[in-house]
Each structure stands twice: as structure tokens, then as C-alpha cells.
Amino acid sequence: MATIRLKADTTWWCPALAGLLIIAATTRSSSQDAQLILPKPIATPAAANSAQPQLSVSKRGVLLSWIERGGDLATLKFSERTASGWSAPKTIAAGRDWFVNWADVPSALRLPSGALVAHWLQKSAASTYAYDVRLSYSIDDGKSWSPSFLPHHDGTPTEHGFASLFPIGEGFGLVWLDGRAMTGGEHSEHGGGAMSVRFARFDRNFKQVEESLVDAKVCECCPTAAAATSEGIIAAYRNRSDEEIRDNVVARLVNGKWSTPQPVFDDHWKIAACPVNGPSLSANGNRVAMAWFTAKNDQPRAFAAFSTDAGKTFAAPIRIDDAGTLGRVDLELLPDGSALATWIEFANQKARFLARRIEPNGTRSAPVTIAGIAGSRSSGYPRAAVANGEVVFAWTESTDGGGLQVRTASAKHP
């Protein structure tokens, strides 16, 4: 997997939480900073040797999924946030032939019907990047899970990953990176084909009713994002032009058809490699917010932009980071129209998982450190979610013994 190095690899981290960002639910002047309170770590439901955290939100609240490793066995588990902490972990699936990666991570989602759906990645051939998106569902609250099935049916031993799941009515949909047109098993062997983004939809009975192409040529290994607006689904991903411009774009599913992909902002970042740094999306009605990473002119920056027309257009970008960043952004819209943004700040050879509140008019709160974090790939993608008057954070911590463990924290809205 081709990557760029923004600075020399670092392994600095600090396990102490330094604070959490809380957003007041009441109306406030845009000039006021977000309120800060002391952190509230939550006892993690994840055991030692865990990583790849992912958060999703339903009407029940926040759901956390992660992978635990034991030798060559990978196990996908989930837990839900309750008033007393995380629920007892439940196993979704396990395998010895999975593709486990720091950036291409599984997920679990509770649908409006109450059913659960999850995805993970399973090898399809010996080549490094030959793997499939595997789906499974549970209708008994996670006690048992269906046999796994595929959203793609090309049968090629190529990459299928970086999936983003979302509810559609009583069913669900997903977008993913699809390498069926690529030749060779490595990202450096593009041959006569390119990575694409595809979409699939399943009804309430988990029957597939659609599969379609979103974009025929995109960046090979940056995470995707998707959300439901009042006008349909919006997907975000890093594009790839013939001139190797790799800016972030959005495409909208309206009246059953995908719109022509449009850049949120013309960063014009030219790079002949995949930065493994995808965008984040959040939507509420016709309001959409998006965050992304760019490093044009070797200046690593993170930005956010807001839309009030379901993603047809976006306002001018607002910088998220301060001194420099590794990206790995997340973004959640808040009830007052502002957004909670998180990212990995990288300055003075130290990496920190930070959060701040950003308003559509460009006002930013002071950044708040959630946790020290490794500046290498081992820290993966930190996550944030907002539900039931609470902000929940999840990240991967390097332990004293050299292993990894998923950690979580939360804070109530005042």
C-alpha cells in the first residue's frame, strides 16, 4: 500500500487523558468557546490486543465495534453504550483468513428496525490485497448472526474494502472501494484498470436490490464516508484524476441516480501515491458537514466545510488543525448547527488526539486534547460520536507491553 510520510515515523504517546470537548445544547453566541470539563474515561469493553475501533449511532445510542487478535485469529466484537457503561461485549464473527488493517476497518450498525448489520474483510486469494467485504446480520440483538454474504459479485481476486454502511429506510446501504478493474494484486500494479467506488442496497429482509457504480476512478486506499440527508444519500471519498490530483469529492444519490462527483474544495493536491487519509461526513436533514486532510506543498492540513442544501454546494473551508496534522479526521454535526471535529495533531514530534467545536461562520473553539497517541499507523483512526446528550470517543492506545488496546471516554452535554 503506497503511502507518503509527512515526517519521520514517531512512536511518542501519552496515556493520560487531558480533557474532553463538550458542546452546550442551549443556544450560544458564535463567539463563545465550547465549554470544557474534566474527562470521564469509560472502562473499555475491549480486551488486550484490540484495535480498529469504529463507532455508529442509532436511536438507542452509540455502538462500538473493534477487532481482538489472538495469534492468527481475528474476532470482531461489539458493545453498546448504556447508562452504566458499555454493555457486555458480543462476538459478531471470527476468522483466520481475514484482512486486518489499521485503516480499512470493520463496522457494526443498528438499523431503525432494531436489527444489526456488520461487515469485515476476508481474504479471497493469496495476493496481499485480494479480499472481499463480508456482511452479516442479527435479528436477535446480536446473540446469533447470519451466514456472511457479499455486496459485490464480480468474483475477482482484487481489493474490496473501505466500506461505509448506513441505514436506508428499514434496510441499509453501503459504499466501498472496488478493485475489480485493477490488474495485479498490489496497489503499485495499476495496469489497465483503476480503483472504483460502488454502491449496494439491501431491503428490510436483507435481500440485495441494487448494485451500481458511483465513480470509476478514485484513490486506491483512502477510507470512504457516507450519510443520509433529507434528499438522499451523500458519499465522500478521495478522487484520482489522470494528472494524479487526489482531492476529496462528494456524489449524491438522488431519485435513484448518482450525481457527477464534485470537489468540496479544489485543494489541487498532486501526489502519485495514496495518502491513506479519507474524509468524514455528517448529515442532519439538509445540513451536511465534511472534514478532510490535504498536504499540498508538503503542508499537512485538515479542513471542514458546511452545506445547507444536502451537499449540492459547500461553503468555504475552515481549518481544523493548528500547527500540523496527520489527518485521520472525524466530524459530527451538533444540534445547534455547529460540528465537533477530531483529528491527530502532530507538532514537535508529538502526536495528540484533539477535538474542537467549529461553527459554519468559521468560529473555532480552543482545541482540547483527548489523549496522547502514537504518531505511527498503530494508532489507527480515532473516532467520535454524539448521541443522547453525550459525546463518546474511541481510540487505540499503545500499552506498556508493546501491544494495543481500544480505549474510550465520554462526557455529558451541560
XYZ file of C-alpha atoms in Angstrom:
414
model
C 0.000 0.000 0.000
C 1.684 3.179 -1.165
C 1.827 5.962 1.386
C 3.538 9.265 1.967
C 5.492 10.228 5.042
C 4.793 13.677 6.328
C 7.569 13.416 8.912
C 9.798 10.702 10.248
C 7.878 7.881 11.917
C 7.289 8.579 15.578
C 6.087 6.416 18.410
C 5.593 9.068 21.078
C 2.424 8.757 23.080
C 0.999 9.645 26.465
C -1.758 7.504 28.029
C -3.160 10.303 30.173
C -6.361 11.986 29.116
C -6.036 15.748 29.199
C -9.624 16.816 28.675
C -12.770 16.486 26.629
C -14.701 18.904 24.494
C -18.312 19.414 25.470
C -20.835 21.278 23.384
C -23.669 23.062 25.140
C -27.120 22.073 23.902
C -28.507 25.543 24.556
C -28.202 28.418 22.104
C -24.989 30.404 22.461
C -23.222 33.258 20.752
C -20.875 32.142 17.983
C -18.040 33.987 19.698
C -18.217 31.859 22.827
C -15.796 28.982 23.191
C -17.055 25.467 23.815
C -17.204 24.528 27.467
C -14.516 22.273 28.884
C -14.932 19.806 31.709
C -12.757 17.122 33.231
C -12.510 13.880 31.277
C -14.553 10.823 32.069
C -12.801 7.663 30.933
C -15.123 4.706 30.447
C -13.879 1.230 31.293
C -13.232 -0.203 27.846
C -15.165 -3.303 26.772
C -12.242 -4.288 24.537
C -9.673 -6.772 25.825
C -5.927 -6.534 25.364
C -4.652 -6.949 21.810
C -7.566 -4.962 20.401
C -7.672 -2.246 17.740
C -9.697 -0.985 14.750
C -12.392 0.858 16.777
C -15.474 2.098 14.949
C -18.494 3.995 16.304
C -22.030 4.136 14.913
C -25.200 5.781 16.216
C -28.828 4.619 16.295
C -31.908 5.691 18.249
C -30.586 3.510 21.081
C -27.314 5.421 21.245
C -23.683 4.698 20.423
C -22.394 1.303 19.315
C -18.684 0.451 19.420
C -17.086 -2.307 17.341
C -13.478 -3.495 17.290
C -11.197 -6.436 16.474
C -9.396 -8.579 19.049
C -6.399 -10.658 17.979
C -5.168 -13.973 19.328
C -2.410 -15.406 17.192
C -3.769 -15.578 13.643
C -7.397 -15.485 14.853
C -9.256 -12.186 14.435
C -12.554 -11.670 16.274
C -14.999 -8.835 15.589
C -16.931 -7.751 18.682
C -19.373 -5.000 19.615
C -20.777 -3.260 22.673
C -23.410 -0.562 23.176
C -23.328 2.460 25.426
C -25.665 2.288 28.431
C -26.318 4.495 31.431
C -23.908 2.369 33.495
C -21.162 1.943 30.901
C -20.637 -0.365 27.957
C -22.772 -3.466 27.607
C -21.133 -6.867 27.788
C -19.204 -7.494 24.547
C -20.758 -9.820 21.984
C -18.998 -11.617 19.157
C -20.094 -10.968 15.592
C -17.687 -13.218 13.699
C -14.152 -14.597 13.770
C -11.695 -15.950 11.233
C -8.126 -16.873 10.466
C -8.313 -15.697 6.858
C -9.284 -12.076 7.462
C -7.595 -8.995 6.087
C -6.863 -6.883 9.177
C -5.573 -3.395 8.533
C -5.020 -0.211 10.544
C -7.112 1.960 8.173
C -9.575 -0.425 6.479
C -11.663 -1.403 9.484
C -14.872 -3.387 10.080
C -18.083 -1.862 11.434
C -21.419 -2.677 13.061
C -24.642 -0.708 12.764
C -28.048 -0.950 14.423
C -30.811 -0.309 11.880
C -34.101 1.547 12.539
C -35.832 -1.858 12.668
C -33.630 -2.853 15.610
C -31.705 -5.421 13.579
C -27.914 -5.301 13.479
C -25.703 -5.458 10.414
C -21.913 -5.730 10.353
C -19.072 -6.010 7.872
C -15.500 -7.284 7.912
C -12.826 -8.143 5.342
C -11.957 -11.678 4.292
C -9.159 -12.856 2.015
C -10.223 -14.185 -1.386
C -6.797 -15.248 -2.699
C -3.142 -15.277 -1.699
C -2.339 -11.837 -3.118
C -1.903 -9.188 -0.422
C -4.846 -7.036 -1.444
C -7.191 -9.768 -2.623
C -10.063 -9.555 -0.166
C -13.838 -9.178 -0.024
C -16.361 -7.222 2.007
C -18.322 -9.730 4.067
C -21.731 -8.794 5.536
C -23.805 -10.419 8.250
C -26.931 -9.502 10.207
C -28.580 -10.330 13.510
C -32.280 -10.139 14.371
C -31.891 -11.309 17.978
C -29.832 -8.432 19.373
C -26.500 -9.945 18.457
C -26.967 -13.358 20.045
C -26.622 -15.040 16.656
C -25.563 -13.883 13.209
C -26.464 -14.912 9.683
C -24.024 -16.653 7.344
C -21.901 -13.996 5.689
C -22.701 -12.700 2.196
C -21.219 -10.322 -0.381
C -22.433 -6.967 -1.717
C -20.239 -7.390 -4.842
C -20.439 -10.274 -7.300
C -17.563 -9.806 -9.744
C -15.647 -12.761 -8.319
C -12.239 -11.174 -8.941
C -9.335 -11.716 -6.501
C -8.920 -7.973 -6.038
C -9.418 -5.410 -3.302
C -12.926 -4.761 -1.977
C -12.836 -2.685 1.181
C -13.060 0.656 2.951
C -16.819 0.140 3.261
C -19.194 2.685 4.808
C -22.582 1.358 5.954
C -25.719 3.458 6.515
C -29.462 2.858 7.004
C -31.871 3.345 4.097
C -35.486 3.141 5.238
C -35.828 -0.176 7.069
C -32.859 -1.622 5.197
C -29.300 -0.490 4.644
C -26.803 0.517 2.009
C -23.058 0.736 1.695
C -20.345 2.218 -0.492
C -16.931 0.647 -0.851
C -13.699 0.760 -2.823
C -13.816 -1.875 -5.557
C -10.711 -3.052 -7.417
C -12.358 -5.370 -9.941
C -10.905 -3.346 -12.843
C -7.361 -3.354 -11.473
C -4.737 -5.784 -12.711
C -2.231 -7.361 -10.357
C -2.597 -7.759 -6.625
C -0.647 -4.744 -5.417
C -1.583 -1.063 -5.477
C 1.587 -0.264 -7.406
C 0.485 -2.504 -10.290
C -2.386 -0.477 -11.718
C -2.053 -1.931 -15.172
C -5.013 -1.055 -17.366
C -7.518 -0.525 -14.612
C -8.386 1.718 -11.698
C -9.978 1.577 -8.283
C -13.676 2.477 -8.258
C -16.382 3.315 -5.728
C -19.527 1.203 -5.833
C -22.856 1.195 -4.010
C -25.234 -1.575 -2.919
C -28.629 -1.504 -1.224
C -30.428 -4.189 0.789
C -34.094 -4.208 1.833
C -35.503 -4.902 5.283
C -35.276 -8.658 4.627
C -31.550 -8.295 3.792
C -32.167 -9.061 0.123
C -29.895 -7.156 -2.226
C -31.922 -4.944 -4.530
C -29.256 -2.785 -6.139
C -25.588 -2.512 -7.038
C -24.239 0.401 -9.062
C -21.113 2.354 -9.926
C -20.520 5.666 -8.140
C -17.136 6.653 -9.609
C -14.891 4.697 -11.984
C -11.503 6.099 -10.888
C -10.612 7.016 -7.311
C -7.711 6.892 -4.871
C -6.814 3.294 -4.088
C -6.770 3.099 -0.300
C -8.408 6.074 1.410
C -11.446 5.409 3.616
C -14.873 6.361 2.281
C -17.716 8.112 4.119
C -21.477 8.258 3.596
C -24.538 9.755 5.278
C -28.277 10.134 4.714
C -29.657 13.627 4.017
C -33.238 14.809 3.561
C -32.714 14.474 -0.186
C -30.929 11.135 -0.317
C -27.546 9.543 0.308
C -24.309 11.504 0.026
C -20.942 9.742 -0.307
C -17.467 11.232 0.094
C -14.123 9.828 -0.958
C -10.732 10.819 -2.345
C -10.772 11.087 -6.109
C -7.880 10.490 -8.532
C -7.510 12.357 -11.804
C -5.382 11.374 -14.788
C -2.945 14.084 -13.625
C -2.745 12.490 -10.126
C -4.766 15.212 -8.411
C -6.252 13.489 -5.356
C -8.833 15.835 -3.862
C -11.932 14.860 -1.904
C -15.267 14.792 -3.701
C -18.912 14.073 -2.951
C -21.524 12.240 -5.000
C -25.260 12.289 -4.222
C -27.856 9.558 -4.758
C -30.975 11.454 -5.772
C -34.047 9.849 -7.347
C -32.164 6.610 -7.817
C -29.172 8.037 -9.698
C -25.693 9.062 -8.588
C -24.736 12.626 -9.412
C -21.485 13.585 -11.107
C -18.818 13.735 -8.363
C -17.965 17.283 -7.302
C -14.981 18.501 -5.260
C -15.863 20.065 -1.933
C -12.857 22.331 -2.432
C -10.142 22.420 -5.085
C -7.113 21.655 -2.903
C -5.320 20.562 -6.081
C -3.092 18.163 -4.166
C -0.937 16.335 -6.702
C 0.540 13.137 -5.354
C 1.436 9.924 -7.165
C 0.572 7.748 -4.145
C -2.311 7.108 -1.810
C -2.067 9.049 1.488
C -4.441 6.595 3.259
C -6.419 9.529 4.655
C -10.127 9.657 3.881
C -12.869 12.200 4.602
C -15.607 12.210 7.238
C -19.271 13.125 6.697
C -22.161 14.010 8.978
C -25.709 14.954 7.958
C -28.927 16.100 9.620
C -31.786 16.909 7.251
C -30.390 19.199 4.579
C -27.379 20.194 6.705
C -24.133 18.422 5.879
C -20.623 18.838 7.273
C -17.473 17.271 5.898
C -13.875 17.082 7.105
C -10.805 16.078 5.122
C -6.993 16.043 5.011
C -4.674 17.520 2.396
C -0.936 18.107 2.140
C -0.459 20.320 -0.877
C 3.056 21.804 -0.998
C 4.029 19.378 1.790
C 1.846 21.333 4.237
C -0.345 18.799 6.106
C -3.684 20.415 6.976
C -7.202 19.370 7.959
C -10.299 21.284 6.911
C -14.071 21.276 7.392
C -16.863 22.710 5.260
C -20.615 23.074 5.731
C -23.558 22.692 3.359
C -27.179 23.783 3.824
C -28.539 22.188 0.635
C -27.905 18.472 1.276
C -24.409 18.615 -0.157
C -25.107 20.267 -3.514
C -22.762 23.103 -2.534
C -20.368 23.764 0.326
C -19.189 26.977 1.961
C -15.534 27.968 2.140
C -13.300 25.538 4.055
C -12.393 26.146 7.696
C -9.084 24.909 9.011
C -9.391 22.321 11.781
C -5.816 21.788 12.963
C -3.372 24.389 14.296
C 0.306 23.549 13.771
C 0.113 20.490 11.512
C -1.680 17.194 11.383
C -1.578 13.528 10.476
C -5.225 13.890 9.438
C -7.428 10.858 10.293
C -10.331 13.223 10.807
C -13.802 12.620 12.211
C -16.733 15.048 12.299
C -20.155 15.062 13.956
C -22.897 17.662 13.455
C -24.384 19.081 16.644
C -27.987 20.195 17.295
C -27.127 23.911 17.067
C -25.642 23.541 13.567
C -22.000 23.563 14.645
C -19.797 20.473 14.410
C -17.453 18.519 16.644
C -14.232 17.834 14.731
C -11.466 15.454 15.791
C -8.042 14.852 14.272
C -4.472 13.854 15.111
C -2.349 16.945 15.665
C 1.360 16.451 15.004
C 3.808 19.073 16.242
C 7.267 18.969 17.842
C 7.471 15.263 17.027
C 4.453 14.555 19.257
C 1.016 13.311 18.245
C -2.221 14.071 20.084
C -5.867 13.112 19.515
C -7.618 16.510 19.581
C -11.171 17.847 19.342
C -12.753 21.245 18.859
C -16.087 22.825 18.025
C -16.396 24.534 14.641
C -19.239 26.808 13.572
C -20.362 27.411 9.984
C -19.245 31.056 10.225
C -15.656 29.922 10.849
C -15.555 30.387 14.616
C -13.468 27.696 16.315
C -13.163 26.772 19.956
C -9.790 26.175 21.536
C -8.519 22.657 20.777
C -8.756 20.110 23.564
C -6.539 17.063 24.000
C -8.483 13.843 24.357
C -5.396 11.626 24.591
C -1.768 11.358 23.677
C -1.481 8.928 20.798
C 1.150 7.149 18.720
C 2.190 9.060 15.626
C 2.529 5.826 13.645
C -0.041 3.651 11.904
C -0.594 1.651 15.088
C -2.912 4.360 16.446
C -5.265 3.864 13.503
C -8.270 6.149 13.131
C -9.611 7.681 16.364
C -13.420 8.004 16.450
C -16.101 10.280 17.888
C -19.890 10.025 18.106
C -22.687 12.128 19.582
C -25.930 10.637 20.921
C -28.371 11.109 23.793
C -26.681 14.253 25.055
C -23.266 12.618 25.227
C -20.006 12.762 23.302
C -18.216 9.403 23.021
C -14.614 8.943 21.900
C -12.712 5.771 20.971
C -9.061 5.346 20.045
C -6.254 2.775 20.044
C -3.636 3.045 22.770
C -0.153 1.553 22.809
C 0.241 -0.435 26.030
C 3.328 -0.746 28.218
C 3.928 -4.257 26.934
C 4.041 -3.117 23.345
C 0.538 -4.251 22.498
C -2.583 -2.306 21.546
C -5.913 -1.757 23.273
C -9.032 0.207 22.384
C -9.815 2.946 24.925
C -12.976 5.005 25.345
C -14.129 8.152 27.120
C -17.294 10.235 27.254
C -18.724 13.486 28.506
C -22.253 14.729 29.035
C -23.580 17.884 27.486
C -24.118 20.535 30.159
